[in-house]
Short mmCIF file of C-alpha atoms in Angstrom, two decimals:
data_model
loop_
_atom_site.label_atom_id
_atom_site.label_comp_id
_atom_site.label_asym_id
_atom_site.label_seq_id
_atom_site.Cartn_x
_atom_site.Cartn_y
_atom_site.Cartn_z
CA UNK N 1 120.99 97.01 99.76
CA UNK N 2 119.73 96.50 103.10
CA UNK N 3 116.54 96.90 105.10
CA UNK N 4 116.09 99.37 107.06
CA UNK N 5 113.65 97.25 109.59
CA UNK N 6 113.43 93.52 110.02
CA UNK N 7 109.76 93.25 110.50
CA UNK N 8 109.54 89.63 111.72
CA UNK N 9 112.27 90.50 114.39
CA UNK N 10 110.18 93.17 115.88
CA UNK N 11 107.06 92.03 118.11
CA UNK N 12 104.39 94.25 117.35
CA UNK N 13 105.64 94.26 113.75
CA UNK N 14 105.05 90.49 113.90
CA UNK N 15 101.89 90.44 115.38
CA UNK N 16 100.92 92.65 112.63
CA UNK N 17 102.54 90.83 109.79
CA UNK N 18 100.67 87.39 111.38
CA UNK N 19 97.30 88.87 110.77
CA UNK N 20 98.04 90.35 107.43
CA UNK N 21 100.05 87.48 105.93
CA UNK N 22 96.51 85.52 107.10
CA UNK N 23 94.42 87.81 105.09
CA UNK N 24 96.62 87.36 102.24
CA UNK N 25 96.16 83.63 102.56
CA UNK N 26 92.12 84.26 102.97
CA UNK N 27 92.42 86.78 99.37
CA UNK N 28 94.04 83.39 97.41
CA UNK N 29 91.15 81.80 98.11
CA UNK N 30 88.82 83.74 97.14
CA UNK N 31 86.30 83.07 94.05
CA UNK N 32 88.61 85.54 92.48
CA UNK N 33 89.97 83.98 89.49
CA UNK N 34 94.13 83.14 90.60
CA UNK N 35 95.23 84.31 87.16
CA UNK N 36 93.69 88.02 87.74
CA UNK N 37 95.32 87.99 91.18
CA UNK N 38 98.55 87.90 90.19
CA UNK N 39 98.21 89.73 87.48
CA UNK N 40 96.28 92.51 89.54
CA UNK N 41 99.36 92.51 92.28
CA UNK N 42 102.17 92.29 90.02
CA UNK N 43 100.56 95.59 88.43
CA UNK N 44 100.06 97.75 91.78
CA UNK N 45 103.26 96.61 93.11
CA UNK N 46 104.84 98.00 89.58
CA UNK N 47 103.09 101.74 89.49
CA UNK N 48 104.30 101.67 93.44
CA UNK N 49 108.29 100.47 92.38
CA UNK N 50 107.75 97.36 94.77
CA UNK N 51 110.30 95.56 93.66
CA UNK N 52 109.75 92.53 96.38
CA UNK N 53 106.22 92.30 95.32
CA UNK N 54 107.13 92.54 91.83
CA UNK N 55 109.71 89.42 92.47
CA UNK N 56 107.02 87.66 94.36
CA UNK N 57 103.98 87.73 91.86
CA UNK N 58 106.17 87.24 88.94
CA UNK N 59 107.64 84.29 90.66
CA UNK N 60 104.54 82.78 91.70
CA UNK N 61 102.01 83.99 88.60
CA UNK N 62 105.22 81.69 86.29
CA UNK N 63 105.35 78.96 88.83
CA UNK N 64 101.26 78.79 88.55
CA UNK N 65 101.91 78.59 84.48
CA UNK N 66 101.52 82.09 83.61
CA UNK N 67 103.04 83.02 80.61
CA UNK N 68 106.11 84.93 80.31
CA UNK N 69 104.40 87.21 77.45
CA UNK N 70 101.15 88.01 79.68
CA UNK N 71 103.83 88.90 82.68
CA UNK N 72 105.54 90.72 81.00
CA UNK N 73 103.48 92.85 79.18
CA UNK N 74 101.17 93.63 82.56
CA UNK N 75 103.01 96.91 82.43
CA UNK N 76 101.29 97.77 79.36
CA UNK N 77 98.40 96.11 79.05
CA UNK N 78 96.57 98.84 77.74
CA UNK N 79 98.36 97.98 73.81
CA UNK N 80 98.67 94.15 74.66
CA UNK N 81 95.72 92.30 73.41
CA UNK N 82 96.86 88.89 75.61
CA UNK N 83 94.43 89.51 78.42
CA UNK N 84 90.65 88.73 78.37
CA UNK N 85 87.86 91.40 79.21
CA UNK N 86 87.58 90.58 82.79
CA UNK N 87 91.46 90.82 83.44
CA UNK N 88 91.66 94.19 81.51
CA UNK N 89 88.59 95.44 83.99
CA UNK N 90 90.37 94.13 86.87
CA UNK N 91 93.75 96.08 85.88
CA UNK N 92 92.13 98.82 85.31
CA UNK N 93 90.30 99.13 88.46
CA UNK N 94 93.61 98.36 90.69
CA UNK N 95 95.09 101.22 88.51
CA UNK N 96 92.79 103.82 89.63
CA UNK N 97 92.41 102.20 92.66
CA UNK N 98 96.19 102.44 93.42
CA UNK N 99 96.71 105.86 91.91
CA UNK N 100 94.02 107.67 93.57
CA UNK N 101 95.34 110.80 94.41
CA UNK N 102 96.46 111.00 90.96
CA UNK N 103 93.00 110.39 89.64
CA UNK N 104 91.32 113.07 91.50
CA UNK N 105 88.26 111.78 91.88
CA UNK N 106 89.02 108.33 92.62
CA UNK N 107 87.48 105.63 91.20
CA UNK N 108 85.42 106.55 88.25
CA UNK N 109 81.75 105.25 87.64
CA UNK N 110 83.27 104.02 84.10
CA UNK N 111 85.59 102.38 85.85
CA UNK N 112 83.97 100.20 88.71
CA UNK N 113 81.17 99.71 85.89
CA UNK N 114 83.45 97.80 83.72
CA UNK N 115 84.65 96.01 86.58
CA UNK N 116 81.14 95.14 88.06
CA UNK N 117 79.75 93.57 84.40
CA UNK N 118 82.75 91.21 84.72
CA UNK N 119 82.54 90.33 87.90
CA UNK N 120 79.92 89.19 90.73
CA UNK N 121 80.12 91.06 93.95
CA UNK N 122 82.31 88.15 96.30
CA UNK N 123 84.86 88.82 93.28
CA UNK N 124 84.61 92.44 92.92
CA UNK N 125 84.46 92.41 96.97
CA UNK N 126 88.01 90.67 96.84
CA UNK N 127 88.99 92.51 94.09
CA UNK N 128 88.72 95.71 96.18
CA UNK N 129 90.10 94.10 99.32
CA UNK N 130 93.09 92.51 97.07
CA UNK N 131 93.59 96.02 95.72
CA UNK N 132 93.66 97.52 99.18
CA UNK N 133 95.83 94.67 100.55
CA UNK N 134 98.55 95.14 97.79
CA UNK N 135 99.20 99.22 98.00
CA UNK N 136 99.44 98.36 102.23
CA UNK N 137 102.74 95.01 101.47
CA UNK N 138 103.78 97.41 98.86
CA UNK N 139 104.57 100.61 101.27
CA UNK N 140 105.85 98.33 104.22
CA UNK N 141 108.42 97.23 101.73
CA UNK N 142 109.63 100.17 100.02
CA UNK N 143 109.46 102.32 102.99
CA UNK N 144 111.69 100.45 104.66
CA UNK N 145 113.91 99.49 101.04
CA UNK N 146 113.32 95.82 101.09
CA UNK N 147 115.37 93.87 98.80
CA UNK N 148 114.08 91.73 96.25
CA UNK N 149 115.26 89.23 94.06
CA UNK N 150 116.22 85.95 96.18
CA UNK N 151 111.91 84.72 96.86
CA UNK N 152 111.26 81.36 95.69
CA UNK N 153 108.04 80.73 94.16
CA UNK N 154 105.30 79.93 96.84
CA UNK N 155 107.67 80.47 99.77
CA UNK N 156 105.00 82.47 101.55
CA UNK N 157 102.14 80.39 101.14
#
């Protein structure tokens, strides 16, 4: 498969991508734990078929020491009873988050409640923003069919 755009060949695509790829840098360090991160993009980039993203944060979350059970059971982590209260908050928030035409309504008050008792408000704030940044990578890569598989752990950071 190929692209259909190269992104960093294009100028205004790479002035773009500069600032963006900065505010992804900015997100990692953030007070926001680096476990519910990855775990938090690997799960938006999977209910939007990223499959870059989905190399990327798998790559990185294992390279980091994440377990291969926790990764891959992100997918469902509804039945899975390997993450902790906060990271089960935080997945659920980037699901409704992400899938917010689906929802209706958005957000629910349940919801962002759940996430609030688990987190304090820099977190939540780059929760949101992490949430946010993830659905924008994911539709620059699958609109223009990106092709995954050859990232090496940490090669963007």
């Amino acid at each position: 498969m190929d692209a259909r755009l190269d992104y960093f060949a294009d100028p205004t695509a790479g002035k773009v991508l500069k600032h963006f790829m900065s505010a992804g840098r900015i997100l990692k360090d953030s007070p926001l734990p680096a476990a519910t991160q990855e775990l938090v993009a690997l799960r938006v980039s999977q209910i939007n078929g990223c499959a870059v993203c989905i190399d990327m944060h798998s790559k990185d979350a294992a390279a980091a020491g994440e377990s291969a059970v926790r990764l891959h059971l992100v997918a469902a982590w509804r039945e899975a009873t390997v993450f902790t209260g906060p990271e089960r908050a935080a997945l659920e928030l980037a699901e409704q988050g992400t899938r917010i035409a689906d929802a209706g309504g958005g957000v629910s008050d349940e919801v962002w409640a759940r996430a609030a008792g688990h987190f304090d408000q820099e977190q939540l704030t780059a929760l949101v923003v992490l949430i946010s940044f993830m659905n924008t990578a994911n539709r620059l890569n699958v609109i223009a069919r990106q092709p995954a598989g050859s990232y090496r752990a940490g090669q963007f950071h």
